[in-house]
PDB file of C-alpha atoms in Angstrom:
ATOM      1  CA  MET B   1     187.242  45.334  11.883  1.00  0.00           C
ATOM      2  CA  LYS B   2     188.039  45.398  15.294  1.00  0.00           C
ATOM      3  CA  ASN B   3     190.581  42.738  16.779  1.00  0.00           C
ATOM      4  CA  PHE B   4     191.299  40.726  19.661  1.00  0.00           C
ATOM      5  CA  LYS B   5     194.517  40.405  21.010  1.00  0.00           C
ATOM      6  CA  ILE B   6     195.323  36.701  22.067  1.00  0.00           C
ATOM      7  CA  SER B   7     197.628  36.169  24.868  1.00  0.00           C
ATOM      8  CA  ASN B   8     200.505  34.894  22.562  1.00  0.00           C
ATOM      9  CA  GLY B   9     200.644  37.857  20.414  1.00  0.00           C
ATOM     10  CA  ILE B  10     198.262  36.702  17.714  1.00  0.00           C
ATOM     11  CA  ASP B  11     195.299  38.907  17.373  1.00  0.00           C
ATOM     12  CA  ILE B  12     191.671  37.330  16.121  1.00  0.00           C
ATOM     13  CA  PRO B  13     188.971  39.420  14.207  1.00  0.00           C
ATOM     14  CA  ALA B  14     186.165  40.342  17.217  1.00  0.00           C
ATOM     15  CA  ILE B  15     183.557  38.818  15.672  1.00  0.00           C
ATOM     16  CA  GLY B  16     183.483  35.467  14.417  1.00  0.00           C
ATOM     17  CA  PHE B  17     180.624  33.223  12.615  1.00  0.00           C
ATOM     18  CA  GLY B  18     179.547  30.354  14.396  1.00  0.00           C
ATOM     19  CA  THR B  19     178.065  27.443  13.075  1.00  0.00           C
ATOM     20  CA  TRP B  20     176.658  25.157  15.314  1.00  0.00           C
ATOM     21  CA  LEU B  21     173.638  23.281  14.417  1.00  0.00           C
ATOM     22  CA  LEU B  22     174.704  24.283  10.494  1.00  0.00           C
ATOM     23  CA  GLU B  23     175.124  20.648   9.863  1.00  0.00           C
ATOM     24  CA  GLY B  24     176.433  19.321   6.804  1.00  0.00           C
ATOM     25  CA  GLU B  25     174.894  21.120   3.755  1.00  0.00           C
ATOM     26  CA  LYS B  26     173.387  23.487   6.017  1.00  0.00           C
ATOM     27  CA  VAL B  27     176.588  25.121   6.719  1.00  0.00           C
ATOM     28  CA  THR B  28     177.096  25.600   2.772  1.00  0.00           C
ATOM     29  CA  GLU B  29     174.452  28.951   2.127  1.00  0.00           C
ATOM     30  CA  PRO B  30     175.029  31.175   5.438  1.00  0.00           C
ATOM     31  CA  LEU B  31     178.560  30.864   5.813  1.00  0.00           C
ATOM     32  CA  LYS B  32     179.530  32.086   2.042  1.00  0.00           C
ATOM     33  CA  ILE B  33     176.961  34.226   3.078  1.00  0.00           C
ATOM     34  CA  ALA B  34     178.959  35.319   5.403  1.00  0.00           C
ATOM     35  CA  LEU B  35     182.317  35.533   3.883  1.00  0.00           C
ATOM     36  CA  GLU B  36     180.777  37.878   1.535  1.00  0.00           C
ATOM     37  CA  LYS B  37     179.445  40.321   3.529  1.00  0.00           C
ATOM     38  CA  GLY B  38     183.074  40.373   5.233  1.00  0.00           C
ATOM     39  CA  TYR B  39     183.292  37.406   7.767  1.00  0.00           C
ATOM     40  CA  THR B  40     187.163  35.970   8.450  1.00  0.00           C
ATOM     41  CA  HIS B  41     186.584  34.492  11.519  1.00  0.00           C
ATOM     42  CA  ILE B  42     184.966  31.271  11.119  1.00  0.00           C
ATOM     43  CA  ASP B  43     184.250  29.219  14.050  1.00  0.00           C
ATOM     44  CA  THR B  44     182.678  25.140  14.396  1.00  0.00           C
ATOM     45  CA  ALA B  45     183.779  22.312  16.344  1.00  0.00           C
ATOM     46  CA  ALA B  46     184.151  18.218  14.701  1.00  0.00           C
ATOM     47  CA  ILE B  47     180.520  17.998  16.346  1.00  0.00           C
ATOM     48  CA  TYR B  48     179.063  19.908  14.547  1.00  0.00           C
ATOM     49  CA  LYS B  49     179.564  17.139  11.568  1.00  0.00           C
ATOM     50  CA  ASN B  50     180.571  20.711   9.338  1.00  0.00           C
ATOM     51  CA  GLU B  51     184.236  20.354   9.189  1.00  0.00           C
ATOM     52  CA  LYS B  52     184.741  19.006   5.665  1.00  0.00           C
ATOM     53  CA  GLU B  53     181.212  21.232   3.686  1.00  0.00           C
ATOM     54  CA  ILE B  54     183.509  23.812   5.479  1.00  0.00           C
ATOM     55  CA  GLY B  55     186.294  23.281   4.204  1.00  0.00           C
ATOM     56  CA  VAL B  56     185.018  22.836   0.933  1.00  0.00           C
ATOM     57  CA  VAL B  57     183.614  26.459   0.631  1.00  0.00           C
ATOM     58  CA  LEU B  58     186.602  27.316   1.467  1.00  0.00           C
ATOM     59  CA  GLN B  59     188.307  26.280  -1.349  1.00  0.00           C
ATOM     60  CA  SER B  60     186.066  27.372  -3.851  1.00  0.00           C
ATOM     61  CA  GLN B  61     186.245  31.160  -2.528  1.00  0.00           C
ATOM     62  CA  ASN B  62     189.784  31.162  -2.999  1.00  0.00           C
ATOM     63  CA  ILE B  63     190.222  33.596  -0.336  1.00  0.00           C
ATOM     64  CA  ASP B  64     194.023  33.943   0.990  1.00  0.00           C
ATOM     65  CA  ARG B  65     194.407  30.978   3.484  1.00  0.00           C
ATOM     66  CA  LYS B  66     196.209  33.744   5.668  1.00  0.00           C
ATOM     67  CA  GLU B  67     193.561  36.629   5.548  1.00  0.00           C
ATOM     68  CA  LEU B  68     191.217  33.717   7.553  1.00  0.00           C
ATOM     69  CA  PHE B  69     191.533  33.210  11.103  1.00  0.00           C
ATOM     70  CA  ILE B  70     189.352  29.531  11.716  1.00  0.00           C
ATOM     71  CA  THR B  71     188.992  27.283  14.796  1.00  0.00           C
ATOM     72  CA  SER B  72     188.166  24.089  15.789  1.00  0.00           C
ATOM     73  CA  LYS B  73     187.225  21.541  18.422  1.00  0.00           C
ATOM     74  CA  CYS B  74     188.393  18.820  19.985  1.00  0.00           C
ATOM     75  CA  TRP B  75     185.364  16.363  20.846  1.00  0.00           C
ATOM     76  CA  ASN B  76     185.102  13.953  24.059  1.00  0.00           C
ATOM     77  CA  SER B  77     185.101  11.044  22.871  1.00  0.00           C
ATOM     78  CA  GLU B  78     188.766  12.003  22.135  1.00  0.00           C
ATOM     79  CA  ARG B  79     190.464  13.323  25.008  1.00  0.00           C
ATOM     80  CA  GLY B  80     193.740  12.239  26.518  1.00  0.00           C
ATOM     81  CA  TYR B  81     196.809  12.166  24.474  1.00  0.00           C
ATOM     82  CA  GLU B  82     196.624  10.123  21.374  1.00  0.00           C
ATOM     83  CA  LYS B  83     193.239  10.462  20.548  1.00  0.00           C
ATOM     84  CA  ALA B  84     193.618  14.090  20.354  1.00  0.00           C
ATOM     85  CA  LEU B  85     196.490  13.766  18.247  1.00  0.00           C
ATOM     86  CA  ALA B  86     194.498  12.041  15.240  1.00  0.00           C
ATOM     87  CA  ALA B  87     191.838  14.299  15.651  1.00  0.00           C
ATOM     88  CA  PHE B  88     193.806  17.435  15.248  1.00  0.00           C
ATOM     89  CA  GLU B  89     195.274  16.046  12.134  1.00  0.00           C
ATOM     90  CA  GLN B  90     191.214  14.771  10.596  1.00  0.00           C
ATOM     91  CA  THR B  91     190.331  18.408  11.358  1.00  0.00           C
ATOM     92  CA  LEU B  92     193.115  19.543   9.362  1.00  0.00           C
ATOM     93  CA  THR B  93     192.224  17.401   6.532  1.00  0.00           C
ATOM     94  CA  ASP B  94     188.163  18.564   6.566  1.00  0.00           C
ATOM     95  CA  LEU B  95     188.831  21.607   6.636  1.00  0.00           C
ATOM     96  CA  GLN B  96     191.418  21.339   3.922  1.00  0.00           C
ATOM     97  CA  THR B  97     193.970  23.411   5.143  1.00  0.00           C
ATOM     98  CA  ASP B  98     197.554  22.219   6.798  1.00  0.00           C
ATOM     99  CA  TYR B  99     196.720  24.668  10.232  1.00  0.00           C
ATOM    100  CA  LEU B 100     194.687  26.295  12.492  1.00  0.00           C
ATOM    101  CA  ASP B 101     194.256  29.957  13.878  1.00  0.00           C
ATOM    102  CA  LEU B 102     192.772  28.092  17.444  1.00  0.00           C
ATOM    103  CA  TYR B 103     192.018  24.809  18.277  1.00  0.00           C
ATOM    104  CA  LEU B 104     190.305  24.095  21.562  1.00  0.00           C
ATOM    105  CA  ILE B 105     189.711  21.549  24.193  1.00  0.00           C
ATOM    106  CA  HIS B 106     185.726  21.473  24.116  1.00  0.00           C
ATOM    107  CA  TRP B 107     184.009  20.467  27.136  1.00  0.00           C
ATOM    108  CA  PRO B 108     186.437  19.107  30.762  1.00  0.00           C
ATOM    109  CA  ALA B 109     186.395  15.759  31.681  1.00  0.00           C
ATOM    110  CA  ASN B 110     183.931  16.800  34.876  1.00  0.00           C
ATOM    111  CA  GLU B 111     184.129  15.664  38.958  1.00  0.00           C
ATOM    112  CA  THR B 112     180.467  14.300  37.839  1.00  0.00           C
ATOM    113  CA  GLN B 113     181.391  12.023  35.462  1.00  0.00           C
ATOM    114  CA  PHE B 114     184.785  11.396  35.860  1.00  0.00           C
ATOM    115  CA  PRO B 115     185.539  11.711  39.798  1.00  0.00           C
ATOM    116  CA  ASP B 116     188.499  10.098  40.063  1.00  0.00           C
ATOM    117  CA  ASN B 117     190.451  11.088  37.076  1.00  0.00           C
ATOM    118  CA  TRP B 118     189.238  14.174  35.733  1.00  0.00           C
ATOM    119  CA  ALA B 119     191.178  16.306  35.828  1.00  0.00           C
ATOM    120  CA  ALA B 120     194.937  13.795  34.822  1.00  0.00           C
ATOM    121  CA  LEU B 121     192.452  13.007  32.190  1.00  0.00           C
ATOM    122  CA  ASN B 122     192.508  17.430  30.803  1.00  0.00           C
ATOM    123  CA  ALA B 123     196.115  17.202  31.583  1.00  0.00           C
ATOM    124  CA  SER B 124     196.689  14.087  28.838  1.00  0.00           C
ATOM    125  CA  THR B 125     194.889  15.842  26.279  1.00  0.00           C
ATOM    126  CA  TRP B 126     196.118  19.116  26.909  1.00  0.00           C
ATOM    127  CA  ARG B 127     199.329  17.784  26.622  1.00  0.00           C
ATOM    128  CA  ALA B 128     198.706  16.833  23.152  1.00  0.00           C
ATOM    129  CA  PHE B 129     197.615  20.559  22.790  1.00  0.00           C
ATOM    130  CA  GLU B 130     200.564  21.787  23.798  1.00  0.00           C
ATOM    131  CA  GLU B 131     202.617  19.457  21.031  1.00  0.00           C
ATOM    132  CA  ILE B 132     200.520  20.791  18.307  1.00  0.00           C
ATOM    133  CA  TYR B 133     200.923  24.277  19.814  1.00  0.00           C
ATOM    134  CA  THR B 134     204.662  23.780  19.557  1.00  0.00           C
ATOM    135  CA  SER B 135     204.268  22.218  16.018  1.00  0.00           C
ATOM    136  CA  GLY B 136     202.948  25.610  14.482  1.00  0.00           C
ATOM    137  CA  LYS B 137     199.748  23.848  13.403  1.00  0.00           C
ATOM    138  CA  ALA B 138     197.964  25.460  15.823  1.00  0.00           C
ATOM    139  CA  LYS B 139     198.761  29.173  16.079  1.00  0.00           C
ATOM    140  CA  ALA B 140     197.141  29.378  19.649  1.00  0.00           C
ATOM    141  CA  ILE B 141     194.972  26.423  21.945  1.00  0.00           C
ATOM    142  CA  GLY B 142     192.860  26.763  24.878  1.00  0.00           C
ATOM    143  CA  VAL B 143     189.410  25.220  26.071  1.00  0.00           C
ATOM    144  CA  SER B 144     185.954  26.083  26.107  1.00  0.00           C
ATOM    145  CA  ASN B 145     183.487  25.339  28.387  1.00  0.00           C
ATOM    146  CA  PHE B 146     185.673  25.114  31.895  1.00  0.00           C
ATOM    147  CA  ASN B 147     184.465  26.460  34.905  1.00  0.00           C
ATOM    148  CA  ILE B 148     187.036  28.061  37.540  1.00  0.00           C
ATOM    149  CA  ASN B 149     188.104  24.068  39.033  1.00  0.00           C
ATOM    150  CA  HIS B 150     188.731  22.746  35.222  1.00  0.00           C
ATOM    151  CA  LEU B 151     191.228  26.154  34.934  1.00  0.00           C
ATOM    152  CA  GLU B 152     193.105  25.972  38.338  1.00  0.00           C
ATOM    153  CA  ALA B 153     193.215  22.178  38.029  1.00  0.00           C
ATOM    154  CA  LEU B 154     194.608  22.079  34.351  1.00  0.00           C
ATOM    155  CA  PHE B 155     197.205  24.879  35.591  1.00  0.00           C
ATOM    156  CA  GLU B 156     199.268  22.839  37.963  1.00  0.00           C
ATOM    157  CA  THR B 157     199.976  20.778  35.091  1.00  0.00           C
ATOM    158  CA  ALA B 158     200.305  23.123  32.325  1.00  0.00           C
ATOM    159  CA  LYS B 159     203.927  24.376  30.548  1.00  0.00           C
ATOM    160  CA  ILE B 160     201.349  26.447  27.977  1.00  0.00           C
ATOM    161  CA  LYS B 161     198.225  27.625  29.825  1.00  0.00           C
ATOM    162  CA  PRO B 162     195.546  28.193  27.727  1.00  0.00           C
ATOM    163  CA  MET B 163     194.754  31.385  25.821  1.00  0.00           C
ATOM    164  CA  VAL B 164     190.993  31.420  25.501  1.00  0.00           C
ATOM    165  CA  ASN B 165     188.067  30.208  26.944  1.00  0.00           C
ATOM    166  CA  GLN B 166     185.081  30.456  25.047  1.00  0.00           C
ATOM    167  CA  ILE B 167     182.368  29.565  27.234  1.00  0.00           C
ATOM    168  CA  GLU B 168     178.038  30.704  27.067  1.00  0.00           C
ATOM    169  CA  ILE B 169     177.536  34.026  27.828  1.00  0.00           C
ATOM    170  CA  HIS B 170     174.421  36.717  26.730  1.00  0.00           C
ATOM    171  CA  PRO B 171     172.390  38.814  28.680  1.00  0.00           C
ATOM    172  CA  GLY B 172     170.858  36.401  31.477  1.00  0.00           C
ATOM    173  CA  HIS B 173     173.715  34.749  31.500  1.00  0.00           C
ATOM    174  CA  SER B 174     176.952  36.708  32.213  1.00  0.00           C
ATOM    175  CA  GLN B 175     179.074  34.709  34.510  1.00  0.00           C
ATOM    176  CA  PRO B 176     181.259  37.621  35.755  1.00  0.00           C
ATOM    177  CA  GLU B 177     183.398  35.622  38.216  1.00  0.00           C
ATOM    178  CA  LEU B 178     184.185  33.234  35.324  1.00  0.00           C
ATOM    179  CA  VAL B 179     184.834  36.195  33.570  1.00  0.00           C
ATOM    180  CA  ASP B 180     186.729  37.995  35.799  1.00  0.00           C
ATOM    181  CA  PHE B 181     189.406  34.653  36.361  1.00  0.00           C
ATOM    182  CA  CYS B 182     189.790  34.116  32.439  1.00  0.00           C
ATOM    183  CA  LYS B 183     190.649  37.806  32.245  1.00  0.00           C
ATOM    184  CA  GLN B 184     193.440  37.796  35.317  1.00  0.00           C
ATOM    185  CA  ASN B 185     194.629  35.140  34.098  1.00  0.00           C
ATOM    186  CA  ASP B 186     195.175  36.361  30.331  1.00  0.00           C
ATOM    187  CA  LEU B 187     192.376  33.948  28.623  1.00  0.00           C
ATOM    188  CA  LEU B 188     190.312  35.929  26.253  1.00  0.00           C
ATOM    189  CA  VAL B 189     186.470  34.933  26.745  1.00  0.00           C
ATOM    190  CA  GLN B 190     185.107  33.840  23.731  1.00  0.00           C
ATOM    191  CA  ALA B 191     181.243  33.657  23.997  1.00  0.00           C
ATOM    192  CA  TRP B 192     179.040  30.646  22.620  1.00  0.00           C
ATOM    193  CA  SER B 193     175.537  31.788  21.668  1.00  0.00           C
ATOM    194  CA  PRO B 194     175.548  35.044  22.635  1.00  0.00           C
ATOM    195  CA  LEU B 195     171.831  35.592  21.696  1.00  0.00           C
ATOM    196  CA  GLY B 196     170.606  33.385  23.972  1.00  0.00           C
ATOM    197  CA  SER B 197     170.024  30.601  20.873  1.00  0.00           C
ATOM    198  CA  GLY B 198     167.157  32.923  19.963  1.00  0.00           C
ATOM    199  CA  ARG B 199     165.562  32.886  23.109  1.00  0.00           C
ATOM    200  CA  ILE B 200     167.049  36.081  24.975  1.00  0.00           C
ATOM    201  CA  LEU B 201     165.336  37.421  22.096  1.00  0.00           C
ATOM    202  CA  GLU B 202     162.291  38.523  23.593  1.00  0.00           C
ATOM    203  CA  ASN B 203     163.035  39.605  26.461  1.00  0.00           C
ATOM    204  CA  GLU B 204     162.114  43.282  27.171  1.00  0.00           C
ATOM    205  CA  LEU B 205     164.893  45.296  28.380  1.00  0.00           C
ATOM    206  CA  ILE B 206     166.610  43.751  25.214  1.00  0.00           C
ATOM    207  CA  ILE B 207     163.653  45.085  23.093  1.00  0.00           C
ATOM    208  CA  SER B 208     163.810  48.185  24.847  1.00  0.00           C
ATOM    209  CA  LEU B 209     167.537  49.410  24.438  1.00  0.00           C
ATOM    210  CA  ALA B 210     166.797  47.570  20.654  1.00  0.00           C
ATOM    211  CA  ASN B 211     164.431  50.247  19.928  1.00  0.00           C
ATOM    212  CA  LYS B 212     166.380  52.994  21.645  1.00  0.00           C
ATOM    213  CA  TYR B 213     169.593  52.703  19.386  1.00  0.00           C
ATOM    214  CA  ASN B 214     167.761  51.339  16.615  1.00  0.00           C
ATOM    215  CA  VAL B 215     169.434  48.708  16.526  1.00  0.00           C
ATOM    216  CA  SER B 216     168.026  45.031  15.791  1.00  0.00           C
ATOM    217  CA  VAL B 217     168.224  43.062  19.383  1.00  0.00           C
ATOM    218  CA  GLY B 218     170.782  40.232  17.924  1.00  0.00           C
ATOM    219  CA  GLN B 219     173.244  43.582  17.363  1.00  0.00           C
ATOM    220  CA  ILE B 220     172.247  44.539  21.237  1.00  0.00           C
ATOM    221  CA  CYS B 221     173.485  41.414  22.588  1.00  0.00           C
ATOM    222  CA  ILE B 222     176.981  41.506  20.773  1.00  0.00           C
ATOM    223  CA  ASN B 223     177.253  44.581  21.596  1.00  0.00           C
ATOM    224  CA  TYR B 224     176.796  44.296  24.861  1.00  0.00           C
ATOM    225  CA  CYS B 225     179.173  41.110  24.454  1.00  0.00           C
ATOM    226  CA  LEU B 226     181.908  43.799  23.068  1.00  0.00           C
ATOM    227  CA  ALA B 227     181.778  46.325  25.940  1.00  0.00           C
ATOM    228  CA  LYS B 228     182.730  43.659  28.018  1.00  0.00           C
ATOM    229  CA  GLU B 229     186.068  42.587  25.710  1.00  0.00           C
ATOM    230  CA  ILE B 230     183.904  39.333  25.052  1.00  0.00           C
ATOM    231  CA  LEU B 231     184.598  37.620  21.202  1.00  0.00           C
ATOM    232  CA  PRO B 232     181.146  37.361  20.166  1.00  0.00           C
ATOM    233  CA  LEU B 233     180.708  34.165  17.719  1.00  0.00           C
ATOM    234  CA  PRO B 234     176.921  34.293  16.451  1.00  0.00           C
ATOM    235  CA  ARG B 235     175.222  32.028  14.060  1.00  0.00           C
ATOM    236  CA  SER B 236     172.598  33.103  11.866  1.00  0.00           C
ATOM    237  CA  SER B 237     171.339  31.624   8.283  1.00  0.00           C
ATOM    238  CA  SER B 238     169.754  34.795   7.496  1.00  0.00           C
ATOM    239  CA  GLU B 239     171.534  37.233   5.110  1.00  0.00           C
ATOM    240  CA  LYS B 240     169.844  39.840   6.860  1.00  0.00           C
ATOM    241  CA  ASN B 241     170.447  38.753  10.202  1.00  0.00           C
ATOM    242  CA  ILE B 242     174.423  37.848   9.350  1.00  0.00           C
ATOM    243  CA  GLU B 243     175.080  41.251   7.566  1.00  0.00           C
ATOM    244  CA  ALA B 244     173.394  42.718  10.881  1.00  0.00           C
ATOM    245  CA  ASN B 245     175.735  41.182  13.406  1.00  0.00           C
ATOM    246  CA  LEU B 246     179.199  41.616  11.630  1.00  0.00           C
ATOM    247  CA  THR B 247     178.591  45.250  12.084  1.00  0.00           C
ATOM    248  CA  SER B 248     176.841  45.083  16.043  1.00  0.00           C
ATOM    249  CA  ASP B 249     180.085  47.119  16.787  1.00  0.00           C
ATOM    250  CA  ASN B 250     178.810  50.435  14.991  1.00  0.00           C
ATOM    251  CA  PHE B 251     177.183  52.030  17.992  1.00  0.00           C
ATOM    252  CA  LYS B 252     178.702  52.330  21.635  1.00  0.00           C
ATOM    253  CA  LEU B 253     175.885  51.022  24.435  1.00  0.00           C
ATOM    254  CA  ILE B 254     176.401  53.806  27.588  1.00  0.00           C
ATOM    255  CA  ALA B 255     177.403  52.668  30.707  1.00  0.00           C
ATOM    256  CA  GLU B 256     174.109  52.507  32.577  1.00  0.00           C
ATOM    257  CA  ASP B 257     172.940  50.260  29.359  1.00  0.00           C
ATOM    258  CA  ILE B 258     175.645  47.638  30.278  1.00  0.00           C
ATOM    259  CA  LYS B 259     174.413  47.510  33.720  1.00  0.00           C
ATOM    260  CA  ALA B 260     170.903  47.246  33.406  1.00  0.00           C
ATOM    261  CA  ILE B 261     171.666  44.348  31.377  1.00  0.00           C
ATOM    262  CA  ASP B 262     174.566  43.298  34.087  1.00  0.00           C
ATOM    263  CA  GLU B 263     171.264  43.307  36.594  1.00  0.00           C
ATOM    264  CA  MET B 264     168.961  41.329  34.425  1.00  0.00           C
ATOM    265  CA  PRO B 265     167.379  37.959  36.416  1.00  0.00           C
ATOM    266  CA  ALA B 266     168.541  34.774  34.439  1.00  0.00           C
ATOM    267  CA  ASP B 267     167.187  33.854  31.028  1.00  0.00           C
ATOM    268  CA  GLY B 268     168.026  32.203  27.336  1.00  0.00           C
ATOM    269  CA  PHE B 269     170.988  29.648  30.007  1.00  0.00           C
ATOM    270  CA  SER B 270     171.034  26.344  27.618  1.00  0.00           C
ATOM    271  CA  GLY B 271     171.450  24.232  31.177  1.00  0.00           C
ATOM    272  CA  LEU B 272     174.386  22.630  30.229  1.00  0.00           C
ATOM    273  CA  ASN B 273     176.559  23.875  34.173  1.00  0.00           C
ATOM    274  CA  PRO B 274     180.324  22.460  32.749  1.00  0.00           C
ATOM    275  CA  SER B 275     180.143  20.567  35.961  1.00  0.00           C
ATOM    276  CA  LEU B 276     177.265  18.141  35.777  1.00  0.00           C
ATOM    277  CA  ILE B 277     177.136  17.533  32.299  1.00  0.00           C
ATOM    278  CA  GLU B 278     177.615  13.366  31.112  1.00  0.00           C
ATOM    279  CA  PHE B 279     178.082  13.474  26.945  1.00  0.00           C
TER     280      PHE B 279
END
């Protein structure tokens, strides 16, 4: 599989296996299938409530840890220096590993929920991340769902810049301004919900392109991300779709079709604006 390269030189497999909504034992069989089909990049988070189950599966498969790229995220309730450090150690314990390949702040403390100190709270959490990275227990560190203003504020205090921003990206919600800002600042963009949580799969343009290229609608969405140098993290419980998603780089969208997707009207957006969330 193609790799992307993070700004610190680390390689990361270009298609990851997302595990959001696969809570508890629901993750076990899909993850086993994903590993059998060749996925080596696994994306999880403490709030997904499946880290323990993922850890058990990875141990049972007897895969060399060096062959895997494991990402997890620090949940909102664990913001701040001390809490973030403790949350990270709990994640290592649950995943049964002594390091992560990538650790992310899951959502920014924002201007709606914390009008007086959101930037300071993010800076405090990030200080823990820098310590984790310096210790070698995380090979790379980054953020998730950070808008431009959240990134700009973090840059003012960060000694080590975030290397990744994982955001909602899919046809109908391509966030070009934020993606361009990330690229200009050497942040790799990852796409959560690259299929629009499934809603985008009924879009007429995406269906027509799937027919044109003789691929699935999901493969069009994933290939669209790859064409824009964005790393997609598709989730599926279906063996057929798990395998198809991983082979989404077997064709190439022409520029005209990428432009058509770029110009799609808004569709499939989760409604989760990082500047407005209150959880």
